[in-house]
Short mmCIF file of C-alpha atoms and ligand atoms in Angstrom, two decimals:
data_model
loop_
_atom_site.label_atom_id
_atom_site.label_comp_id
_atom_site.label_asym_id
_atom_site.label_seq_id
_atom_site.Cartn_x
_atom_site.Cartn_y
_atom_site.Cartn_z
CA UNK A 15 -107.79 19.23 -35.06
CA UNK A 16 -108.87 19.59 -38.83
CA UNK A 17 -106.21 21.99 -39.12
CA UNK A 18 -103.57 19.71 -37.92
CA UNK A 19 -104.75 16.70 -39.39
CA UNK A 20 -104.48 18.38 -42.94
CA UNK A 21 -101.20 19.30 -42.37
CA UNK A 22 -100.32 16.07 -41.25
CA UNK A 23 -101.83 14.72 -43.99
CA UNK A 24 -99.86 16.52 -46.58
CA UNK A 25 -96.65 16.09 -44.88
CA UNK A 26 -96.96 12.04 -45.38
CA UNK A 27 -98.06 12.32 -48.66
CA UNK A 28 -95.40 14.42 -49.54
CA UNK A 29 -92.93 11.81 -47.95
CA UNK A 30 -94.37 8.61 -49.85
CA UNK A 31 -94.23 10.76 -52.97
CA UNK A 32 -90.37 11.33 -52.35
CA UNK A 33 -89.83 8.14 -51.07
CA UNK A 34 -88.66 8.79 -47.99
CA UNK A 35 -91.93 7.21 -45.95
CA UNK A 36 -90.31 4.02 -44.13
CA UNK A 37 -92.39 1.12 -43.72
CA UNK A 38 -91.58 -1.02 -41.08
CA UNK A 39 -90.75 -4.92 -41.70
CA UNK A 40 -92.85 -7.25 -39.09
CA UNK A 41 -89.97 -9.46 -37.75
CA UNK A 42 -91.32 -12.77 -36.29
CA UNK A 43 -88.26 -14.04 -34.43
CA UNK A 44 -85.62 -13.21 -32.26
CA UNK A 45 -82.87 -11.04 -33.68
CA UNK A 46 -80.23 -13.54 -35.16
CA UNK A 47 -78.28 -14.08 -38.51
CA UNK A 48 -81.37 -15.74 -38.98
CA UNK A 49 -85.01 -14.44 -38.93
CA UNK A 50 -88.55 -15.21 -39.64
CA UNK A 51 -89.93 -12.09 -42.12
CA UNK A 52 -92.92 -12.17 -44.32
CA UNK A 53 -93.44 -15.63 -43.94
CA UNK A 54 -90.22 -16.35 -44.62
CA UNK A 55 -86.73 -17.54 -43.27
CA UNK A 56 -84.10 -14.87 -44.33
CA UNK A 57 -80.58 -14.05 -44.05
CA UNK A 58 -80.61 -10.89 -41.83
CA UNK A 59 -77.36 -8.63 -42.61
CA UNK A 60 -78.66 -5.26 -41.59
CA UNK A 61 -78.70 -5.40 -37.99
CA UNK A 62 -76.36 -3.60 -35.32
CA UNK A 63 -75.64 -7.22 -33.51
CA UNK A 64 -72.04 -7.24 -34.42
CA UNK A 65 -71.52 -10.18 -31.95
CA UNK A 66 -73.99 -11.98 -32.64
CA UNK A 67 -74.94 -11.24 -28.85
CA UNK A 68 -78.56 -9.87 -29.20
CA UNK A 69 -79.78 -13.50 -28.43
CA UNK A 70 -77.00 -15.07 -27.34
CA UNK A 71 -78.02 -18.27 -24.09
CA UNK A 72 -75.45 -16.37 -21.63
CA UNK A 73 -76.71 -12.85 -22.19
CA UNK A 74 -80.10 -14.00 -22.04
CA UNK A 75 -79.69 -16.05 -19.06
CA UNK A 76 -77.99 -12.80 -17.03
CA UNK A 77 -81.38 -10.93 -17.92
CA UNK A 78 -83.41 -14.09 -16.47
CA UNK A 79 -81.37 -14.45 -13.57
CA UNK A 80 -81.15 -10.21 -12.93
CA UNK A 81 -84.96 -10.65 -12.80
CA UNK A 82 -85.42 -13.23 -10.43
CA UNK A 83 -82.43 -11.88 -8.15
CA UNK A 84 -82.74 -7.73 -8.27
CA UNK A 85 -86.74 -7.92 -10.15
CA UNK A 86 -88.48 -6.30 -12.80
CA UNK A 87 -88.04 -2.79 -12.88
CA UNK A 88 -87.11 0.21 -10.30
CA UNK A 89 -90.13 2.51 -10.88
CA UNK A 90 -87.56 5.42 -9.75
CA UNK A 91 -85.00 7.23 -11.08
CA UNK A 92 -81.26 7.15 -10.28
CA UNK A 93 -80.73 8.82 -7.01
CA UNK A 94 -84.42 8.55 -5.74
CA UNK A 95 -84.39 5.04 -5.06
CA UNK A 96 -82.69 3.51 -8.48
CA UNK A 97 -79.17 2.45 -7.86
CA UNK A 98 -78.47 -1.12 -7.17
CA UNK A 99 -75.53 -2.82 -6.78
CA UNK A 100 -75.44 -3.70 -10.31
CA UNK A 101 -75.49 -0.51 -11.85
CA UNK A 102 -72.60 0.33 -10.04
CA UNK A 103 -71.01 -2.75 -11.00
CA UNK A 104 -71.81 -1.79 -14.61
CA UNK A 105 -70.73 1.37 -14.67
CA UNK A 106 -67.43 -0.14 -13.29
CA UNK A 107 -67.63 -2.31 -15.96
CA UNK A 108 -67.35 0.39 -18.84
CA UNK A 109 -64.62 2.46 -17.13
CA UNK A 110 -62.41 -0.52 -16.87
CA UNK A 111 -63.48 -2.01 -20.56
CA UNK A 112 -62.42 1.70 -21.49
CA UNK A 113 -59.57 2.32 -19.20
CA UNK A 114 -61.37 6.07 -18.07
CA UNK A 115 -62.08 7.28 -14.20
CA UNK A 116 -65.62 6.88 -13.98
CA UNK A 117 -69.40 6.28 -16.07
CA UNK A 118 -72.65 7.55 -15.85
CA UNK A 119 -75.43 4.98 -17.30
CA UNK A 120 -78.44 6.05 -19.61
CA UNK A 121 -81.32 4.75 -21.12
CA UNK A 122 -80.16 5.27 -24.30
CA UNK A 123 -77.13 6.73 -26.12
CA UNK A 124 -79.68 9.45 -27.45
CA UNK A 125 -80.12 10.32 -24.08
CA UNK A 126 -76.76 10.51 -22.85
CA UNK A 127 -75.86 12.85 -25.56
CA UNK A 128 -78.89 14.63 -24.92
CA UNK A 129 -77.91 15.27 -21.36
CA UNK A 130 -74.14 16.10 -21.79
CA UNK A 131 -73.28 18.87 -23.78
CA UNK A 132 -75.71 21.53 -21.48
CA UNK A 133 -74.45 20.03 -18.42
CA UNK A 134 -70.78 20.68 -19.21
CA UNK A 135 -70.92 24.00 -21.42
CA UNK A 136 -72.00 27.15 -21.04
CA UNK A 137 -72.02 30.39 -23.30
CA UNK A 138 -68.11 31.18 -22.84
CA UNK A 139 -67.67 27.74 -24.52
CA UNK A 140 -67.63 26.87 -27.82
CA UNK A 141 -68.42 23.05 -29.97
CA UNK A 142 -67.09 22.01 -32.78
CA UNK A 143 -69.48 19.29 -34.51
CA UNK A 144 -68.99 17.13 -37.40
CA UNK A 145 -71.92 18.15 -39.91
CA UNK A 146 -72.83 14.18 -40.70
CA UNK A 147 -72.71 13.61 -36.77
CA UNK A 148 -75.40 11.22 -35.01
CA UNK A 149 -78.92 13.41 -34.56
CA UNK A 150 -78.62 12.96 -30.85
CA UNK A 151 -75.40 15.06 -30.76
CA UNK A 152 -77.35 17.61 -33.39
CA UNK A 153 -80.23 17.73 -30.40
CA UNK A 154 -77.59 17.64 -27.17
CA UNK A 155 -75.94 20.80 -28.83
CA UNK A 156 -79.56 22.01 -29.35
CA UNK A 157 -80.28 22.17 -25.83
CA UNK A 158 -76.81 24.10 -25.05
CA UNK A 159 -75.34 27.84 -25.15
CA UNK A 160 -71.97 27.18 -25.94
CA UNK A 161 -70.95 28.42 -29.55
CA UNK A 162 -71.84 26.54 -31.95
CA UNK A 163 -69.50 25.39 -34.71
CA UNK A 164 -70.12 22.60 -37.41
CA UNK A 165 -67.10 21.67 -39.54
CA UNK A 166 -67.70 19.91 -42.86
CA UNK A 167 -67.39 16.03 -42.68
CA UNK A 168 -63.90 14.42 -41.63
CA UNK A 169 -62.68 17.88 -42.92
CA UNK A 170 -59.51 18.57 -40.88
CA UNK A 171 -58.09 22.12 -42.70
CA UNK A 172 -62.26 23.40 -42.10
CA UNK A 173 -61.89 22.39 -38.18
CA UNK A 174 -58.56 23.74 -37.75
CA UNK A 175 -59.50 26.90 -39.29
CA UNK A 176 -62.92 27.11 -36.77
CA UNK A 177 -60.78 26.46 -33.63
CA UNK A 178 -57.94 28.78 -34.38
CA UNK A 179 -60.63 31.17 -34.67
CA UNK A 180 -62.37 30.74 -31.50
CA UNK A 181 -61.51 32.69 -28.48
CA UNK A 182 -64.03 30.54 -26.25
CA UNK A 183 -62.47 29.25 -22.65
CA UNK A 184 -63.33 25.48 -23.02
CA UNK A 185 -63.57 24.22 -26.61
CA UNK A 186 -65.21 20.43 -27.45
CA UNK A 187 -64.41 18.58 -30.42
CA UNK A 188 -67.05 16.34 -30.48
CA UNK A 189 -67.63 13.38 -33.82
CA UNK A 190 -69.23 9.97 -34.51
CA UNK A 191 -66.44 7.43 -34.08
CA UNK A 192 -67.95 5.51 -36.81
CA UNK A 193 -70.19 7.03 -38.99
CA UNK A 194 -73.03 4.76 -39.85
CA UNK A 195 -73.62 5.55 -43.65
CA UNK A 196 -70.32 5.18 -44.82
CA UNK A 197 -68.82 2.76 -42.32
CA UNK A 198 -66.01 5.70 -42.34
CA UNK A 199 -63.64 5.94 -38.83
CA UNK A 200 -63.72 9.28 -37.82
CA UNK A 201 -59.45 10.82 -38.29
CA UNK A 202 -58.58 10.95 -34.49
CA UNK A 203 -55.57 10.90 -34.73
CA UNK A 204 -55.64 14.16 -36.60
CA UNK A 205 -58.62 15.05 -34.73
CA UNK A 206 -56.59 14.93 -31.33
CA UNK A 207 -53.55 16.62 -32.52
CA UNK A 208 -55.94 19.52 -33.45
CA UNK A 209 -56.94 19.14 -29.65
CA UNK A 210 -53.84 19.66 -28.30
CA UNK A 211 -52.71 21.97 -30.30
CA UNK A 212 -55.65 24.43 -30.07
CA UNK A 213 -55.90 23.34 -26.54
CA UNK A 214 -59.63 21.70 -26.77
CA UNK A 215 -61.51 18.51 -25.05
CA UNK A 216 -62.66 15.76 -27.61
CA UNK A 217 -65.74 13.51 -27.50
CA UNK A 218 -66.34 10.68 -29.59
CA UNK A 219 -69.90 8.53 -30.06
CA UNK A 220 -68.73 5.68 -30.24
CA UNK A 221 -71.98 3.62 -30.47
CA UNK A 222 -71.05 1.72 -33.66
CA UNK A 223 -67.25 1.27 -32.25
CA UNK A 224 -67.57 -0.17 -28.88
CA UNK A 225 -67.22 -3.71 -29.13
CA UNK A 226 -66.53 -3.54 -32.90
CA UNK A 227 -63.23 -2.26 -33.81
CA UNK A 228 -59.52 -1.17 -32.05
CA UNK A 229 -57.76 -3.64 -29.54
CA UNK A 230 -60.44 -6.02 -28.04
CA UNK A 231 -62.77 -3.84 -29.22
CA UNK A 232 -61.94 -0.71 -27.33
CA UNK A 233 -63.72 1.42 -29.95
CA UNK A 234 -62.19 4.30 -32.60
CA UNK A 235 -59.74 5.73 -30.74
CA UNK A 236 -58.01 2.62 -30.11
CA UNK A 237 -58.07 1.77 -33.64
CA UNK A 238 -56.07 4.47 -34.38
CA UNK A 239 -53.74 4.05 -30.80
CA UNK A 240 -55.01 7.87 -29.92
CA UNK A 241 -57.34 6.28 -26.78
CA UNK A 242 -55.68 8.01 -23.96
CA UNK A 243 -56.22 11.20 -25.85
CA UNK A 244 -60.38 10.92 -26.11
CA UNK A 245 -61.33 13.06 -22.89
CA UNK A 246 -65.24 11.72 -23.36
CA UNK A 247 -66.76 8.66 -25.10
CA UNK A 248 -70.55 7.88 -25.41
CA UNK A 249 -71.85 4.65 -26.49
CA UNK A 250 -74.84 2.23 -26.31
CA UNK A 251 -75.32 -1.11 -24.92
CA UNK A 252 -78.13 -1.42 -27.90
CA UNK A 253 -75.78 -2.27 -30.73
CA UNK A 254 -72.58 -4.92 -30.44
CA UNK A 255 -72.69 -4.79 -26.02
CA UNK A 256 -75.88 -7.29 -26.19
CA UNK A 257 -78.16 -5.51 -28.49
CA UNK A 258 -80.60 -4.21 -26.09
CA UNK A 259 -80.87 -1.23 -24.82
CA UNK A 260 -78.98 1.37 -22.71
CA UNK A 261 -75.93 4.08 -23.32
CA UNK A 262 -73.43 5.36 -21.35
CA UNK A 263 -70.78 8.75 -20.81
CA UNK A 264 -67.42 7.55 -19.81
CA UNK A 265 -64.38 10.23 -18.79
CA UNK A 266 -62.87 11.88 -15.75
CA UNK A 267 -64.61 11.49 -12.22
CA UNK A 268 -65.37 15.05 -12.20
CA UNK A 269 -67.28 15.51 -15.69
CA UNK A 270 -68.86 12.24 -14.41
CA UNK A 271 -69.90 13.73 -11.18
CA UNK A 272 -71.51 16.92 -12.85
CA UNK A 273 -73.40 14.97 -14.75
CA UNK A 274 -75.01 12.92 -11.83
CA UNK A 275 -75.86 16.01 -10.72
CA UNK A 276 -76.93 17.78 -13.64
CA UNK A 277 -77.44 16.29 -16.69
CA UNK A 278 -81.27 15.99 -16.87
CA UNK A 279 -82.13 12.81 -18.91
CA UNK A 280 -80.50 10.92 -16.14
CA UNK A 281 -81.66 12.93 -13.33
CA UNK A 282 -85.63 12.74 -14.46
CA UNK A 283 -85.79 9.76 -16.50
CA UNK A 284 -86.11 6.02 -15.21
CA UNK A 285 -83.42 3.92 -14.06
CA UNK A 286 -81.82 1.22 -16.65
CA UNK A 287 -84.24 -2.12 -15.83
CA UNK A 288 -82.06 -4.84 -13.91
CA UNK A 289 -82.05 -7.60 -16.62
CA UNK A 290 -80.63 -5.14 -18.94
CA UNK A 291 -78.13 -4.21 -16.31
CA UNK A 292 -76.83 -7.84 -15.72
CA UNK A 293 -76.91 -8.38 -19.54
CA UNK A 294 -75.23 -5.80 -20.11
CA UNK A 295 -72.15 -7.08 -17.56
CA UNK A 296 -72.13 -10.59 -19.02
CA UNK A 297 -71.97 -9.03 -22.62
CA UNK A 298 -68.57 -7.74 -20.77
CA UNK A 299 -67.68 -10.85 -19.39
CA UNK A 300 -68.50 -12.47 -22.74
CA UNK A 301 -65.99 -10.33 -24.60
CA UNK A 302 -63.65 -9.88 -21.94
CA UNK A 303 -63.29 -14.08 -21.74
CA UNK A 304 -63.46 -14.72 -25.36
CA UNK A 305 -61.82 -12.13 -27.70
CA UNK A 306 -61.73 -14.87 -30.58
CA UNK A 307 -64.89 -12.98 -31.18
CA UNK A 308 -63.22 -10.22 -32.66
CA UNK A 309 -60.83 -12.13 -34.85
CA UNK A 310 -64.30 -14.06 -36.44
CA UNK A 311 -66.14 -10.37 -36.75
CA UNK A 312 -62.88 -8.79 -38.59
CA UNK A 313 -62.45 -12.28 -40.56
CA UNK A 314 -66.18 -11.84 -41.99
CA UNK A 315 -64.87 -8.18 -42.66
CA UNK A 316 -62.22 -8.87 -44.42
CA UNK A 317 -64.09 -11.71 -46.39
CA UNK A 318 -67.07 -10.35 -47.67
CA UNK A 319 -65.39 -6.64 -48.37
CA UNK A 320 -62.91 -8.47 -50.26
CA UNK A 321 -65.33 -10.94 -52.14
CA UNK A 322 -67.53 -8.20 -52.88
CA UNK A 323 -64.75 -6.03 -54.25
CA UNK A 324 -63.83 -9.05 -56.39
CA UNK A 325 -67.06 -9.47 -58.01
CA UNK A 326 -66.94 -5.99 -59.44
CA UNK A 327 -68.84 -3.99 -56.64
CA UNK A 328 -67.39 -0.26 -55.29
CA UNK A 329 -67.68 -0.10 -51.51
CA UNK A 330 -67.15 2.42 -49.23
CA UNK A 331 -65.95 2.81 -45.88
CA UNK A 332 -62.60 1.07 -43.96
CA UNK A 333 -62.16 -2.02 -42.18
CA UNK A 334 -65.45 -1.99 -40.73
CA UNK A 335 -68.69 -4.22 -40.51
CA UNK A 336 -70.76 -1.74 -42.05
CA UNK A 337 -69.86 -2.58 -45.79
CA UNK A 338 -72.06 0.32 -47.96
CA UNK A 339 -72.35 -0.76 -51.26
CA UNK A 340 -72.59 1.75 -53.86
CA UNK A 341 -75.46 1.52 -56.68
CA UNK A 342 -75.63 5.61 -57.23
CA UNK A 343 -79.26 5.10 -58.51
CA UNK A 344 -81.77 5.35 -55.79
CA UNK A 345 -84.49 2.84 -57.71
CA UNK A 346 -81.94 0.22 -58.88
CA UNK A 347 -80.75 0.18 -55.42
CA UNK A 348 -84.24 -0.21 -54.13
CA UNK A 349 -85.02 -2.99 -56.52
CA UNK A 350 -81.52 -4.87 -55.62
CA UNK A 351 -82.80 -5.33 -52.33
CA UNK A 352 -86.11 -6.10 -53.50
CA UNK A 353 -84.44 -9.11 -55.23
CA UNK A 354 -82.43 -10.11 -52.67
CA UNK A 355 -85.04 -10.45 -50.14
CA UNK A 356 -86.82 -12.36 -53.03
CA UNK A 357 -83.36 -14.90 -52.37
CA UNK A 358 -84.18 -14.50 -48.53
CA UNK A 359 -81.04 -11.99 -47.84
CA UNK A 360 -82.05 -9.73 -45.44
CA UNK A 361 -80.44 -5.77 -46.43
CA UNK A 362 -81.93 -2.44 -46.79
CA UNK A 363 -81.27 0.28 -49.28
CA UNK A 364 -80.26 4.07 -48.60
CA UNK A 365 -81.10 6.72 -50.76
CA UNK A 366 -81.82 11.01 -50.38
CA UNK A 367 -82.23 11.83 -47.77
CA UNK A 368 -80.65 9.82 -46.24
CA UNK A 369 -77.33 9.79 -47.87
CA UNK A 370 -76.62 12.14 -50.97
CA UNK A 371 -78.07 12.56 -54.16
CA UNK A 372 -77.41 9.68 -56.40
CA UNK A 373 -74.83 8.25 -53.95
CA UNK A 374 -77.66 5.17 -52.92
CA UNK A 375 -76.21 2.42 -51.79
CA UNK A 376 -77.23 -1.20 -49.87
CA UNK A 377 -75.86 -1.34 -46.53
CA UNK A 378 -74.34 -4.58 -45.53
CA UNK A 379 -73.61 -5.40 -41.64
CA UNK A 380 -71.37 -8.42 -40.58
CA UNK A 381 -71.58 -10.28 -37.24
CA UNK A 382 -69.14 -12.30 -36.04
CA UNK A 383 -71.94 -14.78 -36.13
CA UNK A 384 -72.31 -15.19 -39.65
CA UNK A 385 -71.22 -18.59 -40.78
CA UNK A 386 -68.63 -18.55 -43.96
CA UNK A 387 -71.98 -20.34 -45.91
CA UNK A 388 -74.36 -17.28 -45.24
CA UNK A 389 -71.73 -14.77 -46.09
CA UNK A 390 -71.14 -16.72 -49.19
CA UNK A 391 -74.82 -17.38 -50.03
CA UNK A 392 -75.09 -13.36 -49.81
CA UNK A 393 -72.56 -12.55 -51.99
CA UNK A 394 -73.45 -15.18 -54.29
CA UNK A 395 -77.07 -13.64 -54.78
CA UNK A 396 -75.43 -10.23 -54.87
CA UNK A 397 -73.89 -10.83 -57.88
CA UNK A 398 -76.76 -12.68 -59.78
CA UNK A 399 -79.33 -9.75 -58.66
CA UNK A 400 -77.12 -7.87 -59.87
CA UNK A 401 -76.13 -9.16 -63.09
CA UNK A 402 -79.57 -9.26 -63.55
CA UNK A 403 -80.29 -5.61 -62.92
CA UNK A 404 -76.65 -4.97 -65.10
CA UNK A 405 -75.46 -3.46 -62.14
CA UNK A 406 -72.41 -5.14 -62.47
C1 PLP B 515 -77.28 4.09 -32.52
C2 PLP B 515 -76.60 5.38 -32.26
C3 PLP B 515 -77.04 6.23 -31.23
C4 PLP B 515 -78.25 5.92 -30.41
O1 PLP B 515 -78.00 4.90 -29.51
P1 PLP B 515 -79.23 4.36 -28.61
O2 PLP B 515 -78.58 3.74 -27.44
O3 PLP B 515 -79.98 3.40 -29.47
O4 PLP B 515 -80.05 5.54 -28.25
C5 PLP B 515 -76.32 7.38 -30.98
N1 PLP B 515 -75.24 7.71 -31.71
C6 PLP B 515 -74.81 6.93 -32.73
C7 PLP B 515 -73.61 7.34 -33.52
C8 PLP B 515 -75.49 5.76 -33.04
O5 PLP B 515 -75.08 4.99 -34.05
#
């Protein structure tokens, strides 16, 4: 034990010393645009809760009801005795919302791309990974004994050259839809011409798409009108689809079926809890009855990226939520945020290892809940902490 706790000792030291120790923020509220953090009221713009759905009455009255009508919890797994009605409904749910055969729920995303890629592959097949994708496609591929093949970020000529290479039966193409530093969307259209052309099945994590971006938020490949051509998706129900938690694998009825048999974090880990379940259908019927809540998510887009651009700031990324804002210097960035939370705005600041060397940057997430006053009282303070720090 001496041993180990030494080691474990240096390793933290090491990481304050670099910076990279994280230190969580007590939150004492719900999640909303507005929360209650060290004692004060702030502005929150780095959460996932694109839809301001995380603690929205109808979601939160599904959960309620779910408990009262199909309980607690299941205290089994899937097929011991952990299916209920509602998780097929669910799963129904997601294949319709994504126009594909069948779905397999999760307790996380993490999980479901844990549990794919060794279900589906074997050694004859090969991968072919995006080398900024999510760590829980990093781990699934882990666990597998296809061929592994990492091609260098959104780097088309480096992909095509690794798949006209490979002489493996089935070949995956597997990226992030969206990837979270850079609020980039993943080129699927090139992405699935490469797939047909080399004859290969693509996957896309979608877990910062879904609900977000394409028609009625359909996800990346909709965005850029290649859906049809996206054999697999994975996505959460933790980020815009109510904030909670839960993931899911959506595709054909047979890669669907292999995994219910197969695919172990579903086979051996607990079924999703009911009131996440039923939330996780209203979020559905939510979106499905009111898609005015896309237009006010892309008209915050639109707004702040372009105020922000106006005011003399460089951001990165396309039309997405996730608006990075690029400082370069890891301790001005820190002390930006520093400020801002001083001005109760709520964002957090990336820097190695995170992202690259002197590419830090504060990471700004929209919701279509965010009134036009909060998005202006955040860009507002964005430029004086700034002018202040002669960032700008
Ligand atoms: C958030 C995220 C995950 C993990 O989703 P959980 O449901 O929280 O496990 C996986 N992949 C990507 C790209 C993500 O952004």
């Amino acid at each position: 034990m001496s041993e180990l706790n030494k080691k474990i000792d240096n390793q933290l030291s090491l990481m304050r010393e670099s910076g990279t120790y994280k230190n969580e923020r007590i939150i004492g509220s719900s999640q909303e645009t507005s929360i209650f953090v060290n004692n004060h009221n702030v502005l929150n713009f780095c959460a996932n809760n694109y839809l301001g759905l995380a603690n929205d009455i109808r979601i939160k009255n599904a959960a309620i009801q779910a408990i009262n009508e199909w309980g607690y919890g299941l205290a089994s797994v899937r097929f011991i005795c952990g299916t209920q009605e509602i998780h097929k409904l669910l799963e129904k749910k997601v294949s319709d919302f994504l126009k594909k055969e069948d779905t397999i729920l999760y307790s996380s995303c993490f999980d479901a791309n844990g549990g794919i890629f060794e279900s589906i592959l074997d050694e004859n097949d090969a991968i072919f990974s995006d080398e900024l994708n999510h760590a829980s496609i990093i781990d699934g591929i882990r666990l597998c004994k296809a061929q592994k093949n990492r091609y260098k970020h959104i780097d088309m000529a480096d992909l095509e050259s690794l798949l006209k290479n490979s002489t493996s039966k089935t070949k995956l193409i597997v990226t992030d839809g969206v990837f979270s530093m850079d609020g980039n969307i993943a080129p699927l259209k090139e992405i699935t011409e490469l797939s047909r052309k080399y004859n290969a099945l693509v996957m896309v994590d979608d877990c910062h798409a879904t609900g977000v971006i394409g028609e009625n938020g359909m996800g990346s490949g909709s965005y850029h009108q290649v859906h049809e051509h996206i054999d697999i998706i994975s996505s959460t129900f933790g980020k815009a689809l109510g904030g909670a938690s839960g993931g899911f694998i959506t595709s054909s009825y047979k890669i669907i079926e292999l995994l219910r048999q197969k695919s172990r974090p579903y086979l051996f880990s607990n079924s999703m809890a009911p009131p996440l379940v039923s939330a996780s259908i209203e979020a559905f019927n939510v979106i499905n009855s009111d898609p005015s809540i896309f237009k006010r998510l892309d008209e915050n887009t639109k707004y702040f990226r372009q105020k922000i651009i106006e005011a003399g700031f460089e951001i990165r990324g396309e039309n997405h939520p996730i608006v990075p804002i690029m400082i370069y210097d890891a301790k001005k960035a820190m002390e930006l945020s520093k400020k801002l939370l001083e001005k109760n705005i709520y964002v957090i600041a990336f820097s190695f290892p995170v992202v690259p060397k002197e590419k830090a940057r504060i990471r700004v997430q929209l919701s279509s809940a965010h009134t036009k006053e909060q998005i202006d009282l955040a860009i507002n303070s964005f430029i004086e902490c700034s002018q202040e720090l002669n960032i700008i």
